[in-house]
Coordinates of C-alpha atoms and ligand atoms in Angstrom, one line a residue:
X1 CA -7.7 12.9 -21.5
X2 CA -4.6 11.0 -23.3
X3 CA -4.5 8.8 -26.1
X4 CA -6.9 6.8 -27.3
X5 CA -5.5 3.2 -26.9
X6 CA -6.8 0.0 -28.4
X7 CA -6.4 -3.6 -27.5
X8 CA -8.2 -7.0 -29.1
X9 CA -8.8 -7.6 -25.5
X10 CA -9.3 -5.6 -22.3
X11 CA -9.8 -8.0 -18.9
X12 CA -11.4 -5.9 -16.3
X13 CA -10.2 -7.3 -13.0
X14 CA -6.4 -9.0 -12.4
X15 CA -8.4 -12.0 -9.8
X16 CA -8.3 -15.4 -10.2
X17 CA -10.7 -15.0 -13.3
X18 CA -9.4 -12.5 -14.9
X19 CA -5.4 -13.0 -14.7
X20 CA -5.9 -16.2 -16.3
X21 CA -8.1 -15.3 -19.0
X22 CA -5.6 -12.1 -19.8
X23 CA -2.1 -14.4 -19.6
X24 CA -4.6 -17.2 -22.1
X25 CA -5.4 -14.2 -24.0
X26 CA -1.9 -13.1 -25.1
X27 CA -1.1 -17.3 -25.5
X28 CA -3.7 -17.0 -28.3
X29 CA -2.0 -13.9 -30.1
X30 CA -4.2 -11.1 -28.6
X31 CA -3.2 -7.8 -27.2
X32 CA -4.4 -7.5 -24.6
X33 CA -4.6 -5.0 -21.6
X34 CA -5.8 -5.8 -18.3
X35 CA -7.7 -3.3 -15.9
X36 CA -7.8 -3.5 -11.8
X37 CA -8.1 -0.4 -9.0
X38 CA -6.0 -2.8 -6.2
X39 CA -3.7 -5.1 -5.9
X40 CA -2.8 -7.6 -9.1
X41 CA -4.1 -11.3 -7.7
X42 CA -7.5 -9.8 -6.0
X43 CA -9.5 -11.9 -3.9
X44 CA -7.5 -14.8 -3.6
X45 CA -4.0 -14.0 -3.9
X46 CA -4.5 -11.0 -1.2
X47 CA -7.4 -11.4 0.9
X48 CA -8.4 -14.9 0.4
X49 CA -6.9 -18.7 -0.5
X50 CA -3.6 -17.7 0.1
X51 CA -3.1 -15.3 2.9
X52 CA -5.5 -17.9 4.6
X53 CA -3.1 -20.7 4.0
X54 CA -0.8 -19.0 5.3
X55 CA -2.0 -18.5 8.6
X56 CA -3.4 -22.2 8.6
X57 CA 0.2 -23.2 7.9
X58 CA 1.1 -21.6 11.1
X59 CA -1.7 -23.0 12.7
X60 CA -1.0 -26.6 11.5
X61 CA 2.6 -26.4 13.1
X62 CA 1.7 -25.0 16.1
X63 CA -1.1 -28.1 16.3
X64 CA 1.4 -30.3 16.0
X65 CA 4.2 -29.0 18.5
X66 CA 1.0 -30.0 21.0
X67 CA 1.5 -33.6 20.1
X68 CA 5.3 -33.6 20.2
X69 CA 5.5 -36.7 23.3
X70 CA 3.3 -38.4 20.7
X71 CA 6.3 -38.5 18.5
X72 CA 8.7 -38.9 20.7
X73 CA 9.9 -35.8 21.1
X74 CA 10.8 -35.0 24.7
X75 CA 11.8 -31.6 26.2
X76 CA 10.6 -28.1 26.8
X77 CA 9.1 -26.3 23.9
X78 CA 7.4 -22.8 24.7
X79 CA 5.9 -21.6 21.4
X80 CA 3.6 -18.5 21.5
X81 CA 1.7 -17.0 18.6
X82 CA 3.2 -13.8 17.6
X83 CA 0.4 -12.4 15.3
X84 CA 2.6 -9.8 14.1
X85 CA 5.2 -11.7 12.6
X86 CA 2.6 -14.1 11.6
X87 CA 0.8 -11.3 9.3
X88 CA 4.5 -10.5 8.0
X89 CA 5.0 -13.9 6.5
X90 CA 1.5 -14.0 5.1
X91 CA 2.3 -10.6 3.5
X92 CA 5.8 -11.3 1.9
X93 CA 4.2 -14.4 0.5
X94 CA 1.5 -12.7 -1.2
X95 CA 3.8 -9.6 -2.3
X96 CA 6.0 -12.9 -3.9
X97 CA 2.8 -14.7 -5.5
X98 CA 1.9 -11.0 -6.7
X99 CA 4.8 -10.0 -8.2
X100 CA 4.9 -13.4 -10.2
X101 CA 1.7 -12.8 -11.7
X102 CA 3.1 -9.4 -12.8
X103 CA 6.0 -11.1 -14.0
X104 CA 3.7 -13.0 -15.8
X105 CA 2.5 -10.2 -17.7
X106 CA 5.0 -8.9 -19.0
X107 CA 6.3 -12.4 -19.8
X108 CA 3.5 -13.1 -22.0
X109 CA 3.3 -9.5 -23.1
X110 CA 0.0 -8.3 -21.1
X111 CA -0.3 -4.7 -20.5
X112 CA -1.4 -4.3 -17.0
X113 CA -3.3 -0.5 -15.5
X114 CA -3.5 0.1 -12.2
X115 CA -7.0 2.3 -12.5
X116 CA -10.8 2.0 -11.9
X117 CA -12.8 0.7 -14.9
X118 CA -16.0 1.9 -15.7
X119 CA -17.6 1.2 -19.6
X120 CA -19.1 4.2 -21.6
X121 CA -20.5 2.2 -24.1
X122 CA -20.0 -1.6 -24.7
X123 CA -16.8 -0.6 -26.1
X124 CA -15.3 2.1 -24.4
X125 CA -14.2 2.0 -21.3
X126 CA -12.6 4.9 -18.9
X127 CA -10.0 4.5 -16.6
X128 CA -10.0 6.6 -13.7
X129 CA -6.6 6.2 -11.8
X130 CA -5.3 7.6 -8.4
X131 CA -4.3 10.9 -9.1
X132 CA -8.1 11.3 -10.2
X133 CA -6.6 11.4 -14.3
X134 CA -8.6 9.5 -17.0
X135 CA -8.0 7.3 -19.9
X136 CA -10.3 6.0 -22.5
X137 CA -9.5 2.4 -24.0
X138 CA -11.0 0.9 -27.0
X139 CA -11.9 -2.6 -27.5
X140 CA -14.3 -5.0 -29.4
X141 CA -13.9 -7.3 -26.6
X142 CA -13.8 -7.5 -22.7
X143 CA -14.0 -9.9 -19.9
X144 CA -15.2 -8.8 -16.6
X145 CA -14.1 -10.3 -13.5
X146 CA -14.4 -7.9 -11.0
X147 CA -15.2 -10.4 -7.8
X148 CA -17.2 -9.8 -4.7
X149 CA -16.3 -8.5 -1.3
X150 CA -17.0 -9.3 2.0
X151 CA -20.8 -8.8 2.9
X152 CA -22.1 -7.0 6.2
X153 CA -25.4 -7.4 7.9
X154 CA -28.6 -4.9 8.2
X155 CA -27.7 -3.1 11.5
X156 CA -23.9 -4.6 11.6
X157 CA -20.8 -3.1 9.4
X158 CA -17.4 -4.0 10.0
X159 CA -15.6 -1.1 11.0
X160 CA -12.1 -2.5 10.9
X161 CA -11.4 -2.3 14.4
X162 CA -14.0 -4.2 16.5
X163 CA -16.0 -5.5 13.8
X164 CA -13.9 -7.3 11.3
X165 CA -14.7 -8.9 8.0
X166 CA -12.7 -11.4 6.6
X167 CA -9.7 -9.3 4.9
X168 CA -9.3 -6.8 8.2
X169 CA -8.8 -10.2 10.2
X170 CA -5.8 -11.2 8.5
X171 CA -3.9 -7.2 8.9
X172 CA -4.5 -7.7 13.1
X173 CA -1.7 -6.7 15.0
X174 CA -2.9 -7.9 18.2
X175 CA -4.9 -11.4 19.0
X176 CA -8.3 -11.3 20.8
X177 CA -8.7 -12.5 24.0
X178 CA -12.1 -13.4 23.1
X179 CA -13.5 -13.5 19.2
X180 CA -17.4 -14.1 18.4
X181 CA -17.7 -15.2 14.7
X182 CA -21.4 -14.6 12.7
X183 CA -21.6 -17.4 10.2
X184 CA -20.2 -20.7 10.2
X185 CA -20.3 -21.1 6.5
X186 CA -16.6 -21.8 4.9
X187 CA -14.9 -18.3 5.9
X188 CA -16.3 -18.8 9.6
X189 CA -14.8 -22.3 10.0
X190 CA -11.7 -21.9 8.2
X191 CA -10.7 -19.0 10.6
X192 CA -12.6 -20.6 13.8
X193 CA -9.8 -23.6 13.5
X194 CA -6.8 -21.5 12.6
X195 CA -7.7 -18.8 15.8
X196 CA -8.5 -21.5 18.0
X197 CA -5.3 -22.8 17.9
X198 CA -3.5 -19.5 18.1
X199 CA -5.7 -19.4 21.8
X200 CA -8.1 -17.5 20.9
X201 CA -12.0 -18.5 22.7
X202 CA -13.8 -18.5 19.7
X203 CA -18.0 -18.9 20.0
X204 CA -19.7 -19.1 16.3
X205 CA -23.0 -17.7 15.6
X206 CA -25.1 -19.4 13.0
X207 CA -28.2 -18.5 11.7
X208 CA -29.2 -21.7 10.2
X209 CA -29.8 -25.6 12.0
X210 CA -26.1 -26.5 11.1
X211 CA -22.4 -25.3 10.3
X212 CA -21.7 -25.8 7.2
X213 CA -25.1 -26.0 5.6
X214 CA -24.4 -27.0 1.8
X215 CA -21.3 -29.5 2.9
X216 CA -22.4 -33.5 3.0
X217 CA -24.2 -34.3 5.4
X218 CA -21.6 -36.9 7.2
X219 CA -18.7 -34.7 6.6
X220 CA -20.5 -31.6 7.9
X221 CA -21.1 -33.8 11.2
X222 CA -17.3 -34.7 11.3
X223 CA -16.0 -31.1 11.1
X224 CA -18.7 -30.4 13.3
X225 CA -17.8 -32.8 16.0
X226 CA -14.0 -31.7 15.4
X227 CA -14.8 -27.9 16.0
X228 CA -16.6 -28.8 19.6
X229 CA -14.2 -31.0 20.7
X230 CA -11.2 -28.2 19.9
X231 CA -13.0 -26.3 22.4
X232 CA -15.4 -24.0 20.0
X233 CA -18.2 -23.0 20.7
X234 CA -21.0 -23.4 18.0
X235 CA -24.4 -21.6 18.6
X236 CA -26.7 -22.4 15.7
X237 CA -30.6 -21.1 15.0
X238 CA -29.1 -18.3 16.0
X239 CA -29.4 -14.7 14.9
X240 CA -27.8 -11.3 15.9
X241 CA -29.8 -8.3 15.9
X242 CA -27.3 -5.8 16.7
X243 CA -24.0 -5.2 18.0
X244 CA -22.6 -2.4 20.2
X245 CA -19.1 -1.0 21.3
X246 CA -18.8 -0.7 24.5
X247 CA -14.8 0.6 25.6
X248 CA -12.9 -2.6 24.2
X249 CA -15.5 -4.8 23.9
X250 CA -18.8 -5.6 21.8
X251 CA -22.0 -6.7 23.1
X252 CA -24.1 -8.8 19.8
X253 CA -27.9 -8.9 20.9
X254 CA -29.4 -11.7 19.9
X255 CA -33.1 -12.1 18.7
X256 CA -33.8 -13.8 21.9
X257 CA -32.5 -11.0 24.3
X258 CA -29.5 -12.5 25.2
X259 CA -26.2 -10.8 24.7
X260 CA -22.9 -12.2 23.8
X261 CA -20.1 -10.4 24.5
X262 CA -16.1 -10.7 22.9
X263 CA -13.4 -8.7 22.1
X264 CA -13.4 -8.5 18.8
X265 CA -16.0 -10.3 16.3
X266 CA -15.8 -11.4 13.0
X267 CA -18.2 -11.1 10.1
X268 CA -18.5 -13.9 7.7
X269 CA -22.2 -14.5 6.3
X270 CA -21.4 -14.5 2.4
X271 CA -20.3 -11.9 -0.1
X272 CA -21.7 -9.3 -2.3
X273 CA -21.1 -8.9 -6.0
X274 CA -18.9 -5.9 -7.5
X275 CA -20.6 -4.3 -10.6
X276 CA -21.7 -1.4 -8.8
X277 CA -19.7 1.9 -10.5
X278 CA -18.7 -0.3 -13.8
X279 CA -20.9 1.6 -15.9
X280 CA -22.5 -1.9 -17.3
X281 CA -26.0 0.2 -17.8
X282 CA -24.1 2.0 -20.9
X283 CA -23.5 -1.2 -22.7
X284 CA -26.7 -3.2 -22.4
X285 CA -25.4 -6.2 -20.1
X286 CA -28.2 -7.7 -17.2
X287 CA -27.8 -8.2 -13.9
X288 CA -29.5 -10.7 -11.8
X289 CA -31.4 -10.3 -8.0
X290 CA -27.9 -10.3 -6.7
X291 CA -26.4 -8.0 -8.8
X292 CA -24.2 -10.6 -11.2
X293 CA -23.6 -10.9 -14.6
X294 CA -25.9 -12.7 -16.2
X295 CA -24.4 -15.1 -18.8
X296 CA -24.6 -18.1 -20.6
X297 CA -23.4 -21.2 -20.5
X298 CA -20.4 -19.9 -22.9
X299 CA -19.8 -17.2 -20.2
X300 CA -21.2 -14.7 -22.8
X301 CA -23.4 -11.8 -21.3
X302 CA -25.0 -11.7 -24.7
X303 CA -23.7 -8.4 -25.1
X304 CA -21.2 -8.6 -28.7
X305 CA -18.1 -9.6 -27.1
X306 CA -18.6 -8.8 -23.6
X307 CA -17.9 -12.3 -21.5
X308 CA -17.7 -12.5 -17.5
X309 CA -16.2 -14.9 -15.6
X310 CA -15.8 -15.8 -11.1
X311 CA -17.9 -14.2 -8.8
X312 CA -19.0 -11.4 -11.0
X313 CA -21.8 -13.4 -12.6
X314 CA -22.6 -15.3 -9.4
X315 CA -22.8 -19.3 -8.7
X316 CA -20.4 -20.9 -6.4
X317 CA -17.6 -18.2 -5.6
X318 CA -14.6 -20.9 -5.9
X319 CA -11.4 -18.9 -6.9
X320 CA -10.8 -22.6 -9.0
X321 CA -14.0 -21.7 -11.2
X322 CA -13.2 -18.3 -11.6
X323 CA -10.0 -19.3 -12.9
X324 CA -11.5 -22.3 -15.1
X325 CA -14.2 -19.6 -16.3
X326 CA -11.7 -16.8 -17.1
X327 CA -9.6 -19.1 -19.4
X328 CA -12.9 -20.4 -21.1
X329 CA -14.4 -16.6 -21.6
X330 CA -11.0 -16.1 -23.0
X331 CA -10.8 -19.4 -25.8
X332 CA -14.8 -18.6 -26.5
X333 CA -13.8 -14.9 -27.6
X334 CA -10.7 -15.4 -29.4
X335 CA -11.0 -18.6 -31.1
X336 CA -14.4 -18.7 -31.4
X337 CA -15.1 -21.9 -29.2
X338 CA -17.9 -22.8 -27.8
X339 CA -16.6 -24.3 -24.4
X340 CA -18.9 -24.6 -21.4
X341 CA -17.7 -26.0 -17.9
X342 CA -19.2 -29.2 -15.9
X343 CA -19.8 -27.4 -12.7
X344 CA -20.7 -31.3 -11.2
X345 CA -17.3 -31.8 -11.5
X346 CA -15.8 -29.4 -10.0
X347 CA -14.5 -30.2 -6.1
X348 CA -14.8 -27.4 -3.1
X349 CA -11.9 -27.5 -0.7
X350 CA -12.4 -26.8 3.1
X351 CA -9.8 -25.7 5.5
X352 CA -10.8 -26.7 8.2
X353 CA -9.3 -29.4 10.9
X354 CA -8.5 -31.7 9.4
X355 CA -9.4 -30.9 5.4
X356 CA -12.9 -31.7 3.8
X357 CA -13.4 -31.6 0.0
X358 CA -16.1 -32.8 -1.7
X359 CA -17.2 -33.2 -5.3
X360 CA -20.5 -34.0 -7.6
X361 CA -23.9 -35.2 -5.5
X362 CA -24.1 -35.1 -1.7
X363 CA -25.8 -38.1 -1.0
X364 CA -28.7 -36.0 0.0
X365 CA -29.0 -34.2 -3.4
X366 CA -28.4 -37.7 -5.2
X367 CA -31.6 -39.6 -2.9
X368 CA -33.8 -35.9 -3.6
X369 CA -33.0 -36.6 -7.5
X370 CA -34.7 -39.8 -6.9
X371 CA -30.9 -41.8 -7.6
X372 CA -30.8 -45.2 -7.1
X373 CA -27.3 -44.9 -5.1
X374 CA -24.5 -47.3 -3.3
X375 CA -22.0 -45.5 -0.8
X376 CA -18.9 -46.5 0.1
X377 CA -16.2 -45.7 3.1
X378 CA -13.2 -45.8 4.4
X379 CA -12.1 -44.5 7.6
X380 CA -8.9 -42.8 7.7
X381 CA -7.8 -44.8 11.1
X382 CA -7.1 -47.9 9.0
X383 CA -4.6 -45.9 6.5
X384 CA -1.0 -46.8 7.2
X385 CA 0.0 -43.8 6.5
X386 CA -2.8 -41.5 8.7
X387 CA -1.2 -44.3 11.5
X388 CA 2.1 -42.9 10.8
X389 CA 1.2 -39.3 10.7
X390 CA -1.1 -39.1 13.6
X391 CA -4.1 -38.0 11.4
X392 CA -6.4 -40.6 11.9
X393 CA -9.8 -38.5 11.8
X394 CA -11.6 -38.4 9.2
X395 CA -13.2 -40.7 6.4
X396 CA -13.9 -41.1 2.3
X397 CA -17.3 -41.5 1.5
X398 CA -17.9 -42.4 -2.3
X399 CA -21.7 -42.7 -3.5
X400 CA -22.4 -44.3 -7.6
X401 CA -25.5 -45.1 -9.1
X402 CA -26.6 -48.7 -8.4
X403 CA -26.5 -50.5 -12.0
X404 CA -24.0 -48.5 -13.7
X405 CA -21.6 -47.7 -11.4
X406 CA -21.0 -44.4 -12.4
X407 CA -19.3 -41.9 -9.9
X408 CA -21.4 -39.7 -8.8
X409 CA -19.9 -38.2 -5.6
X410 CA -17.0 -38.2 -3.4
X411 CA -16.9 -36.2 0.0
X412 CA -13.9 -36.4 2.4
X413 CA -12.9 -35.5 5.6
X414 CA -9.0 -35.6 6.4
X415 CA -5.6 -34.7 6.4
X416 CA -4.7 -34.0 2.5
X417 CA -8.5 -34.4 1.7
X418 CA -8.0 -31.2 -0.8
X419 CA -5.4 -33.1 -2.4
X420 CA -6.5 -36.5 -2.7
X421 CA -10.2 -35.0 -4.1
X422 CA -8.8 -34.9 -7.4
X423 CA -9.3 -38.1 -7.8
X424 CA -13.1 -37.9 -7.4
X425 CA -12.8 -35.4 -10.0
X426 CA -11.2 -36.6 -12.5
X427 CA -13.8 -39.5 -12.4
X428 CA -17.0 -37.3 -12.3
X429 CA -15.0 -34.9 -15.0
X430 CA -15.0 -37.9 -17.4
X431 CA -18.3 -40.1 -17.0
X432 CA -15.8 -43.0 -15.0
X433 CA -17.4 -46.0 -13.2
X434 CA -16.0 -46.7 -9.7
X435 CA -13.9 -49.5 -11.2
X436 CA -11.2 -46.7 -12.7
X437 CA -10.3 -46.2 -9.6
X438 CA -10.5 -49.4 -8.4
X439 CA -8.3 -50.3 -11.1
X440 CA -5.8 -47.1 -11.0
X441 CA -3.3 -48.4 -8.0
X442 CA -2.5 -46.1 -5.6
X443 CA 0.5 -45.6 -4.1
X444 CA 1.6 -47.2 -0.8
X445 CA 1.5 -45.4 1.8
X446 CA -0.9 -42.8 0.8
X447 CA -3.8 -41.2 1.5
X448 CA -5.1 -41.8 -2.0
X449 CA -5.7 -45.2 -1.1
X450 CA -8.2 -44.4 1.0
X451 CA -9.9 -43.1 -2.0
X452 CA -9.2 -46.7 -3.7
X453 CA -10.2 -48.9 -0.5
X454 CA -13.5 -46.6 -0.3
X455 CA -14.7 -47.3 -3.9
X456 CA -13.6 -51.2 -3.1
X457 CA -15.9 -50.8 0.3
X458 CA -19.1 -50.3 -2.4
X459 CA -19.2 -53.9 -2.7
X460 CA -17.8 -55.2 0.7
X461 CA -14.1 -55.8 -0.7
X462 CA -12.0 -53.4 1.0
X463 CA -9.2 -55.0 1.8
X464 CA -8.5 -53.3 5.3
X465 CA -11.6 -53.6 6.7
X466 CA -13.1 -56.2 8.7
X467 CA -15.8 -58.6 6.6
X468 CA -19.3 -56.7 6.6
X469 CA -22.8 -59.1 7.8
X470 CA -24.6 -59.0 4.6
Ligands
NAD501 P1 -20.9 -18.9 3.2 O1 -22.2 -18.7 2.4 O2 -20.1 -20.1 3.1 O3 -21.4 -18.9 4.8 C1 -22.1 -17.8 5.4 C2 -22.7 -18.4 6.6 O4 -23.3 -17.3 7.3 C3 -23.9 -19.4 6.3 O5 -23.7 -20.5 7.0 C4 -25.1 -18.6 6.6 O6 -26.2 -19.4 7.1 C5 -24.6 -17.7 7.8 N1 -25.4 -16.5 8.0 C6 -25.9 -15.7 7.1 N2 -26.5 -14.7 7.7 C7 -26.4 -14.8 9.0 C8 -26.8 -14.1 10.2 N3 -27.5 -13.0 10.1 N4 -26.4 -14.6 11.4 C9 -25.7 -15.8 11.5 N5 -25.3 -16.5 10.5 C10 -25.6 -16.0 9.2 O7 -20.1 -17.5 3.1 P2 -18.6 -17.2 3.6 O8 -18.2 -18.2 4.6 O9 -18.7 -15.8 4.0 O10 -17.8 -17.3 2.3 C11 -18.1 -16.5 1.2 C12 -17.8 -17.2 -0.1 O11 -16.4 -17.4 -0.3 C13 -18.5 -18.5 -0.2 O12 -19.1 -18.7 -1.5 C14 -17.4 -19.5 0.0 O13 -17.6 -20.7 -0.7 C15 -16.2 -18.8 -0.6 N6 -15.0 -19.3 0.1 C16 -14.5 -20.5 -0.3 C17 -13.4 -21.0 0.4 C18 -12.8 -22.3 0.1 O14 -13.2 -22.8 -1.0 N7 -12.0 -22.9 0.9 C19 -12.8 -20.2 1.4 C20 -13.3 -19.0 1.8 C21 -14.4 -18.5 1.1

């Protein structure tokens, strides 16, 4: 064992929780050293948000190229995926995004261990690196985001090869012929769309009565409708049994007897929790039915200066809470604050397509709370600019409460949905009646306006829509 080294903070976990709270950390004066056994960025910058983006970037282009005429754009084009060169880009865009965060670091003065944490008491912690040498570190403080990983089912593992989960599918060097995705939740649909257009025959297996079950109920049905009529096939009330490798292929038994049978298939029915081997029983934190961090609303495990932050302690796995969690953990411990987050505020971003992005009440949730509510839309076909662009699917759907007009929802399906969301946030974020954004102008030709003309449709006065029978 080496020195004994002390910090004012150790972050367990460089993710999108825990960079942030280690960079906010060192902003506030701290010392601060932060802990993770991979790759700096986890989750999101390696094996999640980005790396997906980047295939969907490629998919987006090649999408287009099909509607070249449509643009007047004559000639031969004969574009073909090349998956290899495909994963390359992905990978020197994450090893750039990487290496910024490490710049980062050292930037801001963050010490940064490449080891696997586990505590010995609440605060000491080991540090067990490659080579199989150790470490202790002292601190009075910690935050632990340590994230989740892909989950498999009773009976089915991903074994890299055949059975892929979510980070295997983004190292292939070769595209299926044929892929059979279990669970069309976010993961499933995002990388449905993006290998779909790559050529890929892509059948989805869902266990539940819809795709997408905790998306609006409208904009669900949209992204729905568009995965069918791209050509995939969506099988729902379905559930796989078992699976079996048989030469290059495997055969998923359903519970009904059938069998499906595909090249390669793709696991994507949630994610488990990562505070197995952290030594947390040495320190008196609690973990819930799924194995999180249990925490307050100040992100404080109750523990004397042991916080948690992302999908350690469970809730929504957004890598945009994570990040908003990590940076409050790290303001509650150092300065003593007593920030919480407005989870109803926060939007979810689909990458699907075209984009979906919702924020606050479904209209579902709002009518189960017993809301008195008003909706408003606007399809994206009467947007100048979606005219222009050739992205005319899609539609805002705002919902308020009915005598106060406060914003309660927003849920879009679209080209630049995730962008244009913000909007609904910011309104949600600060208690805003519809009327601030009917009063905020949006900028011609946007997409934001649909946003604008959607809250104006809540009392028949969008301007570029035909009059409504009353
Ligand atoms: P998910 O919970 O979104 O979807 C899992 C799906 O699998 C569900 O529809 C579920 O009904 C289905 N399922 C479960 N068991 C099944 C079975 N035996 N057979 C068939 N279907 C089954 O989980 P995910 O798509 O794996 O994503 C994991 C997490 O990562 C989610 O919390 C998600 O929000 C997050 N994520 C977010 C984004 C984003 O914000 N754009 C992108 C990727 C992942």
């Amino acid at each position: 064992m080496s020195d004994l080294s002390s910090y004012n903070l150790v972050v367990i976990g460089a993710g999108i929780g825990g960079y942030p709270a280690a960079i906010r950390a060192a902003q506030l004066g701290a010392s601060v050293l932060i802990v993770d056994k991979g790759e700096t960025g986890g989750t999101c910058l390696n094996r999640g948000c980005i790396p997906t983006k980047a295939f969907k970037a490629t998919s987006d282009t090649l999408l287009r190229m099909h509607k070249l005429d449509e643009f007047g754009l004559s000639g031969e084009v004969n574009v073909k995926a090349d998956i290899k060169t495909i994963v390359q880009r992905k990978n020197r865009i994450v090893s750039e995004l990487v290496k910024g965060v490490e710049f980062l670091f050292k930037s801001h003065g963050v010490a940064l261990k490449k080891a696997s944490a586990a505590f010995l008491s609440k605060n000491r912690l080991q540090l067990t690196y490659s080579d199989g040498t150790h470490e202790i570190v002292e601190s009075k403080r910690f935050i632990i985001g340590t994230g989740s990983s892909p989950a498999d089912l009773p009976g089915i593992r991903a074994d890299g090869k055949f059975i892929l989960d979510s980070t295997d599918i983004l190292n292939i060097d070769t595209l299926p012929k044929r892929l059979i995705i279990i669970g069309a939740g976010v993961i499933g649909t995002e990388f449905a769309f993006i290998f779909k257009s790559l050529g890929v025959d892509i059948v989805m297996l869902e266990i539940m009565s819809r795709a997408l079950p905790t998306e609006d109920e409208d904009i669900a049905s949209l992204i729905i409708r568009s995965l069918k009529k791209s050509g995939i096939t969506l099988r729902t009330e379905t559930r796989v049994t078992q699976a079996e490798i048989r030469g290059q292929e495997v055969n998923l038994y359903l519970d009904n007897g059938e069998v499906v049978t595909g090249d390669r298939v793709l696991l994507s029915v949630g994610r488990t929790i990562n505070t197995d081997g952290l030594g947390l029983e040495n320190t008196g934190v609690k973990l819930g039915k799924r194995k999180e961090i249990v925490v307050d609303k100040f992100l404080s495990t109750g523990v004397d200066g042991l916080y948690a932050c992302g999908d350690a302690i469970g809730g929504k796995m957004l890598a945009h809470i994570a990040y908003r969690e990590g940076i409050t953990a790290a303001s509650n411990l150092l300065e003593g604050k007593k920030l919480t987050i407005n989870y109803d505020a926060i939007p979810s971003a689909l990458y699907s397509t075209p984009e979906a992005a919702s924020v606050g009440l479904t209209e579902k949730s709002a009518r189960e709370k017993g809301l008195n509510i008003k909706i408003g839309r606007f399809p994206y076909r009467a947007l100048g600019k979606a005219r222009a662009f050739s992205q005319t699917e899609g539609e805002v759907k705002v919902i308020v409460e009915s005598g106060t007009d406060k914003v309660l929802g927003m849920h879009i399906a679209g080209a630049h949905a995730t962008d244009i969301i913000a909007q609904g946030a910011i309104a949600i974020q600060n208690g805003l009646t519809i009327q601030s954004i009917i009063n905020t102008v949006a900028a011609h030709p946007t997409y934001s306006e649909a946003v604008m003309e959607a809250s104006e449709d809540i009392f028949s006065r969008a301007i570029h829509q035909p009059k409504k029978s009353r």
